[in-house]
Coordinates of C-alpha atoms and ligand atoms in Angstrom, one line a residue:
X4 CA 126.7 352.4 -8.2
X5 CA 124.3 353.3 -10.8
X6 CA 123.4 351.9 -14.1
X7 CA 120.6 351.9 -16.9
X8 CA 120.0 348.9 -18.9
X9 CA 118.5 349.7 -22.4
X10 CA 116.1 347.0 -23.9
X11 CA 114.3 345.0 -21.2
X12 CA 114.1 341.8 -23.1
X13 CA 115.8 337.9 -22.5
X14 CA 119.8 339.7 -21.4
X15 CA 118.2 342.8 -20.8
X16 CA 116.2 342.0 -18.1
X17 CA 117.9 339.8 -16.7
X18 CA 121.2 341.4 -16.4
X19 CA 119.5 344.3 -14.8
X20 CA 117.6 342.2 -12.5
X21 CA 120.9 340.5 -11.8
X22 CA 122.7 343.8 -11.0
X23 CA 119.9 344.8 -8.9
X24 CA 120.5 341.5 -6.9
X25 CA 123.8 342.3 -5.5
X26 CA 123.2 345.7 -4.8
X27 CA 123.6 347.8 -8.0
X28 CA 120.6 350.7 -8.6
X29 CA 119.1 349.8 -12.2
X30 CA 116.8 351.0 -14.2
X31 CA 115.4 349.1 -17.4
X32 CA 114.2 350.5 -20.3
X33 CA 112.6 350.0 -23.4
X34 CA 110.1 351.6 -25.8
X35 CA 108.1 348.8 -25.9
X36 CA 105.3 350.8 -23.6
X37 CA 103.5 347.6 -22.4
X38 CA 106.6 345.8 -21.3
X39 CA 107.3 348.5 -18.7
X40 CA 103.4 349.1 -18.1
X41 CA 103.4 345.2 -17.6
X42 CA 106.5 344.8 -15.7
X43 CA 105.8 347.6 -13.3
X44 CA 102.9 345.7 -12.4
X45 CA 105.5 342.4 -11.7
X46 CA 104.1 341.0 -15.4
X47 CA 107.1 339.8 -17.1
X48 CA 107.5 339.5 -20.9
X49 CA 109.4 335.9 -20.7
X50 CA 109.2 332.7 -19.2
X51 CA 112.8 332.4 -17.1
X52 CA 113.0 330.1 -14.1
X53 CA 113.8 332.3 -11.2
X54 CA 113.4 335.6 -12.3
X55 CA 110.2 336.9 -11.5
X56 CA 111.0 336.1 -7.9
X57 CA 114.0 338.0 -8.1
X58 CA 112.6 340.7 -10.0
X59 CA 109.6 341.2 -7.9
X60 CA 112.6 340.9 -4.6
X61 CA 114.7 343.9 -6.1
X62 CA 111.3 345.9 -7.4
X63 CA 110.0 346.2 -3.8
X64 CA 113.8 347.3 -2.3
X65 CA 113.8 350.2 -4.8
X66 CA 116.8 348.7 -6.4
X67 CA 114.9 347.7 -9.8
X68 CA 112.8 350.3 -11.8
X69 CA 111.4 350.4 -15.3
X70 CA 111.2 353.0 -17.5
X71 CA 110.5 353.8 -21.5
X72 CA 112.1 357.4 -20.7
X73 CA 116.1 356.8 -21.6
X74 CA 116.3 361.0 -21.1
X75 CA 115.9 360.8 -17.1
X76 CA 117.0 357.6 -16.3
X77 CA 120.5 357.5 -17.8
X78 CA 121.6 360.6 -15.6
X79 CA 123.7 359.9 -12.7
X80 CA 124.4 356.5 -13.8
X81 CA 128.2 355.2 -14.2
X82 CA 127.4 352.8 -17.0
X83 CA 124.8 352.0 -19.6
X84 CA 123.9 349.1 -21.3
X85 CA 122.8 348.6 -24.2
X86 CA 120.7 345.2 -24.7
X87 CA 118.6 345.5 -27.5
X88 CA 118.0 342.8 -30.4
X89 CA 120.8 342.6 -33.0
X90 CA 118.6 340.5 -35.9
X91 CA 120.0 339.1 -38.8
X92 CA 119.5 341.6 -42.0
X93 CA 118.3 340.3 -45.5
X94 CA 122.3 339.3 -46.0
X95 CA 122.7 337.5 -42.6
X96 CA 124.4 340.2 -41.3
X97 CA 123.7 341.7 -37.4
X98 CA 121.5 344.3 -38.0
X99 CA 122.8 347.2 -35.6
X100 CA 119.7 349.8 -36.2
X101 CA 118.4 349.4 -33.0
X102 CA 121.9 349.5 -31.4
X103 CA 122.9 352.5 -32.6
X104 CA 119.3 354.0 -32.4
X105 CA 119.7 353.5 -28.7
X106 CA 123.6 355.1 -29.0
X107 CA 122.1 358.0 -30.2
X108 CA 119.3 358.5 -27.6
X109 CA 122.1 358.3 -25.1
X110 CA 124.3 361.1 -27.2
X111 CA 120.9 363.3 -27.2
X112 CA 120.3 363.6 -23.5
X113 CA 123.4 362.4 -21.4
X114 CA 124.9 365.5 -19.3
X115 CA 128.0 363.6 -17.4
X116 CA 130.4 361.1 -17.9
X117 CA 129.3 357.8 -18.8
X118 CA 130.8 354.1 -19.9
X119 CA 128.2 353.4 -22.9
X120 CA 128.5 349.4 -22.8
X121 CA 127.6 347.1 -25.3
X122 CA 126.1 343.6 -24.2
X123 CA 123.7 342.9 -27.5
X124 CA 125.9 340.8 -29.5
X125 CA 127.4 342.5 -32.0
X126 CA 130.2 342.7 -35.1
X127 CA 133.6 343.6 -35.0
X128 CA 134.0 347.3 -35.5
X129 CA 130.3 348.5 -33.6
X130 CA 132.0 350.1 -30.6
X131 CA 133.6 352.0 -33.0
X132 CA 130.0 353.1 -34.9
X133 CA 128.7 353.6 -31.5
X134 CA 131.0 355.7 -30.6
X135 CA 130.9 357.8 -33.8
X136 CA 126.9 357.8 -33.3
X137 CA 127.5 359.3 -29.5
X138 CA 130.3 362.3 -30.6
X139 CA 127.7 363.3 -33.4
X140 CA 124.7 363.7 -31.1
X141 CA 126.8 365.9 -28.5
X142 CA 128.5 367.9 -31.5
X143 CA 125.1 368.5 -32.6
X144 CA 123.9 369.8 -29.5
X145 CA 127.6 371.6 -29.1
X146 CA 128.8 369.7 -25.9
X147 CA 131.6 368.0 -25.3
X148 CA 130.8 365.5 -22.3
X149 CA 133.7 362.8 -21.9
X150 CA 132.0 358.9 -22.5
X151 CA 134.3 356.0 -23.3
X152 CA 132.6 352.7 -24.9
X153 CA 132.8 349.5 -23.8
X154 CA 132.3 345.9 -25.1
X155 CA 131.0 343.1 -22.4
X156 CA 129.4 340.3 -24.7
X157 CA 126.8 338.1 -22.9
X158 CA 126.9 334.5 -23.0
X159 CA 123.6 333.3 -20.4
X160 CA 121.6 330.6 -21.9
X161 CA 118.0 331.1 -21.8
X162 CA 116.4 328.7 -19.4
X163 CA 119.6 329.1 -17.0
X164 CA 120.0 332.6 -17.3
X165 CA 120.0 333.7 -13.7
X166 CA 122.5 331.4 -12.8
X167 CA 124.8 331.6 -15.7
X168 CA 124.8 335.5 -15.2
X169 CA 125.1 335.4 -11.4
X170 CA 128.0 332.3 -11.6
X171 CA 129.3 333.0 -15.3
X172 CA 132.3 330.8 -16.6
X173 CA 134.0 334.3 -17.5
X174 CA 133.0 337.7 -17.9
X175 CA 134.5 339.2 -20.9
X176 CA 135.0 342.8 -21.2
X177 CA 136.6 344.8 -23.9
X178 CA 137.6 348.6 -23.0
X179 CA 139.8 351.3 -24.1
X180 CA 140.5 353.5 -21.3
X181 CA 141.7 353.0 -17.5
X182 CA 138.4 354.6 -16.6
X183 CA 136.0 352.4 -18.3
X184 CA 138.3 349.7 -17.0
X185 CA 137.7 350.8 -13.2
X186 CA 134.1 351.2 -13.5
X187 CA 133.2 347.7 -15.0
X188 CA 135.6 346.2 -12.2
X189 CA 133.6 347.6 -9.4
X190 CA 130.6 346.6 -11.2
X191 CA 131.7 343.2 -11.5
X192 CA 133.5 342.0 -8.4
X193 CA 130.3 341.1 -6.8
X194 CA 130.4 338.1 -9.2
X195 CA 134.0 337.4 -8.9
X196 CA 133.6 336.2 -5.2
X197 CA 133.8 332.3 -6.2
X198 CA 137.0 333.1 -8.7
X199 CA 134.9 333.7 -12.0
X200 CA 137.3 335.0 -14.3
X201 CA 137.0 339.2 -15.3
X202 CA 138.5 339.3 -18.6
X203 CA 139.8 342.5 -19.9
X204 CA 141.3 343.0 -23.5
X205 CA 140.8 345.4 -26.2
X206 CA 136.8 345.8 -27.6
X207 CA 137.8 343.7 -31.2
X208 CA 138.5 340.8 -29.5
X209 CA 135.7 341.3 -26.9
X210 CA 133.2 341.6 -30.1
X211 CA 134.7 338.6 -32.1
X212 CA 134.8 336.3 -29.3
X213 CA 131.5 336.1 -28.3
X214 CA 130.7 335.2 -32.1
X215 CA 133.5 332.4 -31.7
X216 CA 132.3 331.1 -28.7
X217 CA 128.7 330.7 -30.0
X218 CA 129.8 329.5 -33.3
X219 CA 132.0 326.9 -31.6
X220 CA 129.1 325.9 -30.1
X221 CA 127.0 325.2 -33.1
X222 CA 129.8 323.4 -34.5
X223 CA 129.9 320.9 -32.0
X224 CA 126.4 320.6 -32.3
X225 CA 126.5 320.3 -35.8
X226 CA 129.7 317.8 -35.9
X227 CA 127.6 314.9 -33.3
X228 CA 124.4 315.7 -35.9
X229 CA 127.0 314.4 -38.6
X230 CA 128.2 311.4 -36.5
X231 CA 124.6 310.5 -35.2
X232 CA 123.7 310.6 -38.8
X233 CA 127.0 308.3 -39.6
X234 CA 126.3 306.2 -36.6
X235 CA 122.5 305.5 -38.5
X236 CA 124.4 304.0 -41.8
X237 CA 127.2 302.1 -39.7
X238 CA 124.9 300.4 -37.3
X239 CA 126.8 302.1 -34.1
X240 CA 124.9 304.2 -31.4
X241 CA 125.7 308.0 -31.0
X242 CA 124.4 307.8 -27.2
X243 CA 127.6 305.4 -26.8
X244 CA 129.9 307.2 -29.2
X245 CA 129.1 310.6 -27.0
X246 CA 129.6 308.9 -24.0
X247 CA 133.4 307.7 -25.8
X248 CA 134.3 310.8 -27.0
X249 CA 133.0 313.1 -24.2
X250 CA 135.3 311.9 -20.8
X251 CA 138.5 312.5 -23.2
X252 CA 138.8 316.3 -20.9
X253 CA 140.1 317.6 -24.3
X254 CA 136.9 316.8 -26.3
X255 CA 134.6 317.8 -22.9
X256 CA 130.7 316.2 -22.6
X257 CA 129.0 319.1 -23.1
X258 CA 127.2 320.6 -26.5
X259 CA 127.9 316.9 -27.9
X260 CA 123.9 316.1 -27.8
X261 CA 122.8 315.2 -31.1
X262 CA 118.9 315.9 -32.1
X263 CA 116.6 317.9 -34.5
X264 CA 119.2 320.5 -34.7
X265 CA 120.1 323.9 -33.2
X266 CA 117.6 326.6 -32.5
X267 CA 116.8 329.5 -30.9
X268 CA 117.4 333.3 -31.5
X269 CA 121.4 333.2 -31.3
X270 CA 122.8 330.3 -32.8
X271 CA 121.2 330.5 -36.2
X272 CA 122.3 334.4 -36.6
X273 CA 125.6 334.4 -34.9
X274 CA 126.5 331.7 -37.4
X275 CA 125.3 333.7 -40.2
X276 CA 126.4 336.9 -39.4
X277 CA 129.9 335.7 -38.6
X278 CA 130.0 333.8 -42.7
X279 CA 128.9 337.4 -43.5
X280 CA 131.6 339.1 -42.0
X281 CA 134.3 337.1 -43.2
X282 CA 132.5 337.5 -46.9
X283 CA 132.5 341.2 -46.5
X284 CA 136.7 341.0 -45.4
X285 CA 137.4 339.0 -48.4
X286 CA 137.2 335.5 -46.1
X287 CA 135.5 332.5 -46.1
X288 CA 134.2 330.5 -42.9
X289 CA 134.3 327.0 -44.8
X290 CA 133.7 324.9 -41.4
X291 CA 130.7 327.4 -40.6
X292 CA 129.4 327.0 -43.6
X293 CA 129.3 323.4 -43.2
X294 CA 128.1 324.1 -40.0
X295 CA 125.0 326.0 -41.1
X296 CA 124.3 323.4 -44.1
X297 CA 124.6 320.6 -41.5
X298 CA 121.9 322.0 -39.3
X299 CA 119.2 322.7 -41.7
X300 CA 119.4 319.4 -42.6
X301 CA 119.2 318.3 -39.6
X302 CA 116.1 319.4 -38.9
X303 CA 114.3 317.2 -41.2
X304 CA 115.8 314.1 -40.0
X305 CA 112.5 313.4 -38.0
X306 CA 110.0 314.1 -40.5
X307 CA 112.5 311.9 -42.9
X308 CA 111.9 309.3 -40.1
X309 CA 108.1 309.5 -40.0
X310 CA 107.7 309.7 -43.8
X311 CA 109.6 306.8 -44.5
X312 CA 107.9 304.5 -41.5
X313 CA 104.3 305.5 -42.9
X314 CA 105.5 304.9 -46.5
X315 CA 105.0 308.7 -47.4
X316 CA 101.3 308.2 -46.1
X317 CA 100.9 310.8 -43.8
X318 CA 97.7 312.6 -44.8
X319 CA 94.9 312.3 -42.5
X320 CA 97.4 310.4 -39.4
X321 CA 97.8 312.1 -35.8
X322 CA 101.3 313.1 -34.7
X323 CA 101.3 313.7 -31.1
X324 CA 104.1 316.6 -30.4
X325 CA 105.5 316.5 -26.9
X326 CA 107.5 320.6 -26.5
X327 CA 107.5 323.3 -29.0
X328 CA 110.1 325.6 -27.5
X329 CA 113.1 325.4 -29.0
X330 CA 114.8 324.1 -25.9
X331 CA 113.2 323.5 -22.2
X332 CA 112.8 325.8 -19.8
X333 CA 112.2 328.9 -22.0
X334 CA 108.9 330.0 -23.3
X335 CA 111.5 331.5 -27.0
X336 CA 110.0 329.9 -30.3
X337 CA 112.5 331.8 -32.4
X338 CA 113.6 329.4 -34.9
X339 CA 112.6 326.4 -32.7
X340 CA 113.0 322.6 -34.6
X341 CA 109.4 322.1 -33.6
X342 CA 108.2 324.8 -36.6
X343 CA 109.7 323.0 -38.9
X344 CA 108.8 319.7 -38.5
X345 CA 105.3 320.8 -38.0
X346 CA 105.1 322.7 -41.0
X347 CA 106.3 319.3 -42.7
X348 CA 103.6 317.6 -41.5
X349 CA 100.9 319.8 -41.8
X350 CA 102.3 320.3 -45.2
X351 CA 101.3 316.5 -46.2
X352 CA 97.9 316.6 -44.6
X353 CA 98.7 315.2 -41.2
X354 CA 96.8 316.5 -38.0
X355 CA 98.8 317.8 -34.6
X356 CA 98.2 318.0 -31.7
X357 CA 100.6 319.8 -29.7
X358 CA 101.8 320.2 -25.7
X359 CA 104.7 322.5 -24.2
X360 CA 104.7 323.2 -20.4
X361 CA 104.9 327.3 -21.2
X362 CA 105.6 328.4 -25.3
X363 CA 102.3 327.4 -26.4
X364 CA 101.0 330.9 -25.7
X365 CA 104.2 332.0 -27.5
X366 CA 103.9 329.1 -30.4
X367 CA 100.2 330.4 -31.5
X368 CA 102.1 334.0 -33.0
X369 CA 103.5 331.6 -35.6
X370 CA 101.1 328.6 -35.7
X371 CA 97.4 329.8 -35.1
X372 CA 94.8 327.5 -34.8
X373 CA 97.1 325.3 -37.6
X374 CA 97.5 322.8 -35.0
X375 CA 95.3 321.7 -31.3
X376 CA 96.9 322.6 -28.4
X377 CA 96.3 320.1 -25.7
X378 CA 95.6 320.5 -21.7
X379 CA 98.6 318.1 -20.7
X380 CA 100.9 315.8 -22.8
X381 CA 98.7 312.7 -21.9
X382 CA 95.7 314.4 -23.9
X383 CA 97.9 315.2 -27.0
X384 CA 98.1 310.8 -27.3
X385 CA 94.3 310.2 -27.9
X386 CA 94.1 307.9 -30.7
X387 CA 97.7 309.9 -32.1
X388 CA 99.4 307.8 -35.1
X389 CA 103.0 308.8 -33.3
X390 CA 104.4 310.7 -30.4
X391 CA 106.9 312.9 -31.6
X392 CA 109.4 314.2 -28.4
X393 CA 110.7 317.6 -29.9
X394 CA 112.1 319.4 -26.9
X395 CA 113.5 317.7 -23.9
X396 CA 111.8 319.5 -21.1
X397 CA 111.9 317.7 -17.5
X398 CA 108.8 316.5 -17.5
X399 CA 108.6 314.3 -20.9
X400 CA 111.7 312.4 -19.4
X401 CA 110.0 309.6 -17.7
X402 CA 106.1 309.2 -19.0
X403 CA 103.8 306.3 -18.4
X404 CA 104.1 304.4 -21.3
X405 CA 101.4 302.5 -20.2
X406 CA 99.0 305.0 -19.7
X407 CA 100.3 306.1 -23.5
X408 CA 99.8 302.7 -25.1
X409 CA 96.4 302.7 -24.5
X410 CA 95.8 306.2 -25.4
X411 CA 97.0 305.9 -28.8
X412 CA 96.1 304.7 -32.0
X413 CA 99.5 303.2 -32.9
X414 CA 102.4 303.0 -30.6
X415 CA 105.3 304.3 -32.8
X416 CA 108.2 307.1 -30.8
X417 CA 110.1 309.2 -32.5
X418 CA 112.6 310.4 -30.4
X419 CA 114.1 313.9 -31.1
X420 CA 116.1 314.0 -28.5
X421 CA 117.1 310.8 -27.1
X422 CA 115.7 311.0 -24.1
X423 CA 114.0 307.6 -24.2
X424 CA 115.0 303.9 -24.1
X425 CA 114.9 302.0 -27.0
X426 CA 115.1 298.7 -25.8
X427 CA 112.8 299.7 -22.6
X428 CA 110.3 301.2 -25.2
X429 CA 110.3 298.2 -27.6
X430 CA 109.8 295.6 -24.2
X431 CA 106.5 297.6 -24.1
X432 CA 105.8 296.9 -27.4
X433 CA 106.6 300.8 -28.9
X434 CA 108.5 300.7 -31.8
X435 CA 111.3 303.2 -31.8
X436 CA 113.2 305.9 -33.3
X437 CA 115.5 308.2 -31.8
X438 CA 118.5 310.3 -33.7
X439 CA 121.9 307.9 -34.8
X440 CA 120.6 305.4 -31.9
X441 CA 120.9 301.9 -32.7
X442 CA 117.3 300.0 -33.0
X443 CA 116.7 297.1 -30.5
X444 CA 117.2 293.3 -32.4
X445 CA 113.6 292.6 -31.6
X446 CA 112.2 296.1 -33.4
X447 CA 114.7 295.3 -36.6
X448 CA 113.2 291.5 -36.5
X449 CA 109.8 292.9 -36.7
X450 CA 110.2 295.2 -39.7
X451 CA 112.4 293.0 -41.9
Ligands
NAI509 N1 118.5 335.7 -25.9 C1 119.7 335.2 -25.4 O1 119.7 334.2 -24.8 C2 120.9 336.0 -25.6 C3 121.0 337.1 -26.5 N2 122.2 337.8 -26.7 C4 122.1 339.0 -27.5 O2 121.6 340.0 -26.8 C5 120.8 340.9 -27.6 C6 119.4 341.0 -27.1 O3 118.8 339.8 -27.3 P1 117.4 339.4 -26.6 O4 117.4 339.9 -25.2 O5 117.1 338.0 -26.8 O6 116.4 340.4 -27.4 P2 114.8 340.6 -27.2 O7 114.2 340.8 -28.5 O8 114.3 339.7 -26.2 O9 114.8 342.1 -26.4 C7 115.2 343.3 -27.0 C8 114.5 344.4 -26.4 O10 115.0 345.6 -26.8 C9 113.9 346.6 -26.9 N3 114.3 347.7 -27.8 C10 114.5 347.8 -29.1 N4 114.9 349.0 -29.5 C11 114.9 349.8 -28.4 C12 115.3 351.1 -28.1 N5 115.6 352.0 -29.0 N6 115.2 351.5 -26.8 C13 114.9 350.7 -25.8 N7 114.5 349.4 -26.0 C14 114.6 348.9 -27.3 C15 112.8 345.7 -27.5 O11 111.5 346.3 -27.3 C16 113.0 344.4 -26.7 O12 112.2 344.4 -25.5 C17 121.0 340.3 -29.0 O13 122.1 341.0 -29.6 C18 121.3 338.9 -28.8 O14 122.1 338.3 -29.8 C19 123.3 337.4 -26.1 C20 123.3 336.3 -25.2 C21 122.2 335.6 -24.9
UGA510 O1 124.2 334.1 -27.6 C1 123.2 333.5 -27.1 O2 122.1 333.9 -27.2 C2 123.4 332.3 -26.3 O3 123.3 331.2 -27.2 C3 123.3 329.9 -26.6 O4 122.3 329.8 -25.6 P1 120.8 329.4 -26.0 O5 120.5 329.7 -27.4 O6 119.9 330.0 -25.0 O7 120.6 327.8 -25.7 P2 121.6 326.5 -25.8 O8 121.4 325.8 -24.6 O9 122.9 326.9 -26.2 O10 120.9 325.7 -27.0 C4 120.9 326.2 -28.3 C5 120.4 325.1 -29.2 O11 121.3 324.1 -29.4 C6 120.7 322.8 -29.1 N1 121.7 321.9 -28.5 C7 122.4 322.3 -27.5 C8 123.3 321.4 -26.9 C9 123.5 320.1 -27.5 O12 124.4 319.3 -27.0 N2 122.8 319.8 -28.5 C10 121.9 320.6 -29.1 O13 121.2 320.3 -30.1 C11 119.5 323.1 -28.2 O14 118.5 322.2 -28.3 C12 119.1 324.5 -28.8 O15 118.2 324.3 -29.9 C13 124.7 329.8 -25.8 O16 124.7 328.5 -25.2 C14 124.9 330.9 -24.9 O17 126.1 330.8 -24.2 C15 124.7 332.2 -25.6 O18 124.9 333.3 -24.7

């Protein structure tokens, strides 16, 4: 089989590169010139474990192209995707120019029959404009080609996106004709071997529920934030409570981590674009609401933290800031917790000093030379106020807190993430905060 993937960025690329891997001939494209240029040359445009092995694999078995020309590449193909970024508008809602920009490209130049299929994520009723976008191109150019449209949301997670794509929980697809229907099954059953669910239904419900599936994330998120913050008032511990709540099978211990709230580039707008919908149908999401108004408040429950411990002094102090991505194991700063908190601080005069194993090339688009970027996460502590643990990666999880005591100027942790023993922390004379966690006796004895 044949497909073309349009837009070469995070699902993009890797769900071409993913199709490639069992055998499928893909091309990606993009206009984004330097991408392919880059990408030709094995360069990739993102930081995804896994994936320039793979890509660099199916590139030299002539399985995986790139290309910015949609005209030649989309012939012969049985399906193409279309993977391009769906941003939130000025009134939150999924802004679908690039979709149906790429829509019509494809009703300009395609010459056979074709399953035009859309992975970006996208509202209820877009299969509907892309189709509408396709039948105008070929009217205009006075053909009439059969295509059917297709829905088949995405739901990787960046940082695990080769394996979520090539082992995924469920694929969902939403068709409308027997034909589309056949094609994506062939395309899929290599990833149906171990019993992963293929999903057909009709392309509404394909479109809503990716938007429910992501906003049920965020509300879970957003519900332990709530609680952790509860926990804080009551005296309890959320790292207990979570551990309560989460082997009850019904409840599930996933997506129940409390922290600096959630980020990225899908959370944030799928939340806001599904209030928007509802608004424009005359509904209103009240728990997504809550959810949204939850989470940006969350995200100053850190700087809170360090405001009140340094009595509101912060001008001049050293924060030490240990990850900047907005989650580990992705280079994606889009609307990453970190920005925020460093804003804050810069805000009231404090110095950072910052370290992230790979977005710190990505964080300098949005922070400049605001902030030093250090060589390791050791260097970030010399004479630092505070380290500040803003994104969990693998190798922040067990540091020599030795080595740290004597690097710094004052041995104060605030934990973002939870990652860290209190009590082992305060035995080494650190004094600790972390998000809804209860503080050791000792560390309460000492600031009463
Ligand atoms: N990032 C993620 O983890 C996930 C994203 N999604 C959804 O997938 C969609 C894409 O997201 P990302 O991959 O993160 O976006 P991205 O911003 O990383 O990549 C989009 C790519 O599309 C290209 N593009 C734009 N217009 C084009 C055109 N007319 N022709 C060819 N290429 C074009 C851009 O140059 C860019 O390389 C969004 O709707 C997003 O909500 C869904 C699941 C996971
Ligand atoms: O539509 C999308 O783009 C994707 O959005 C999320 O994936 P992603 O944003 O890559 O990352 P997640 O692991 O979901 O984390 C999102 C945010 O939630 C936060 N989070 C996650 C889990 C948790 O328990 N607590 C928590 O605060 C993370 O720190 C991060 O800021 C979903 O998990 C994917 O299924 C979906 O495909």
């Amino acid at each position: 089989m044949r497909i073309a993937v349009v837009g070469t960025g995070y699902v993009g690329l890797v769900t071409g590169t993913c199709f490639s891997e069992v055998g499928i001939d893909v091309t990606c494209i993009d206009i984004d010139t330097n991408k392919i240029e880059n990408l030709k040359k094995g360069i990739l445009p993102i930081y995804e474990p896994g994936l320039e092995e793979m890509v660099a694999r199916n590139t030299q078995k002539e399985r995986l192209s790139f290309s910015t020309d949609l005209a030649t590449s989309i012939q012969g193909c049985d399906a193409a995707f279309i993977a391009v970024g769906t941003p939130p508008g000025e009134d939150g809602s999924a802004d679908l120019k690039y979709v149906l920009a790429v829509a019509r490209s494809i009703g300009q130049n395609m010459n056979d029959y074709l399953v035009v299929v859309t992975k970006s994520t996208v509202p209820v009723g877009t299969a509907n404009k892309v189709r509408k976008a396709i039948e105008e191109e070929l009217t205009a150019r006075g053909v009439d080609i059969p295509f059917d449209v297709a829905s088949n949301p995405e739901f990787l997670k960046e940082g695990a996106a080769i394996e979520d794509f090539l082992k995924p929980d469920r694929i969902v697809v939403g068709v409308c004709s027997e034909k589309a229907e056949t094609v994506m099954t062939k395309l899929y059953k290599p990833f149906l071997m171990n019993g992963h669910p293929l999903i057909f239904m009709d392309i509404p419900s394909a479109e809503m529920t990716k938007y429910a599936a992501n906003a049920m994330l965020a509300t879970k998120i957003s519900f332990m934030n709530d609680i952790a913050n509860l926990c804080e008032i009551m005296g309890a511990d959320v790292n207990m409570v979570r551990k309560g709540i989460g082997s009850d099978a019904r409840i599930g211990n996933k997506f129940i981590y409390p922290g600096i709230g959630y980020g990225g580039s899908c959370f944030p707008k799928d939340v806001k674009a599904l209030i928007r919908t509802a608004n424009e149908n005359g509904y209103e999401m009240r728990v997504l609401k809550s959810v949204e108004e939850v989470n940006e408040n969350q995200k100053s429950v850190l700087f809170n933290k360090i405001s009140t411990h340094f009595s509101g002094n912060l001008a001049g102090k050293t924060f030490a800031v240990w990850g900047l991505s907005f989650k580990p194991k992705t280079d994606d700063m889009r609307e990453a917790p970190s920005l925020v908190i460093i804003k804050k601080l810069l805000e009231q005069g404090a110095q950072v000093k910052a370290y992230d194993p790979v977005a710190m090339e990505e964080a300098k688009h949005s922070l400049g030379d605001t902030i030093q970027y250090g060589k390791d996460e050791y260097e970030t502590l010399i004479d630092a106020d505070a380290l500040l643990l803003v994104t969990e990666w693998p190798e922040f999880r067990s540091p020599n807190f030795t080595v740290a005591s004597k690097l710094m100027k004052d041995k104060v942790v605030f934990d973002g993430r939870n990652i860290y023993d209190a009590k082992d922390l305060n035995e080494k004379g650190f004094t600790y905060y972390g998000i809804g966690v209860k503080q050791p006796v000792e560390q309460l004895n000492a600031t009463v």
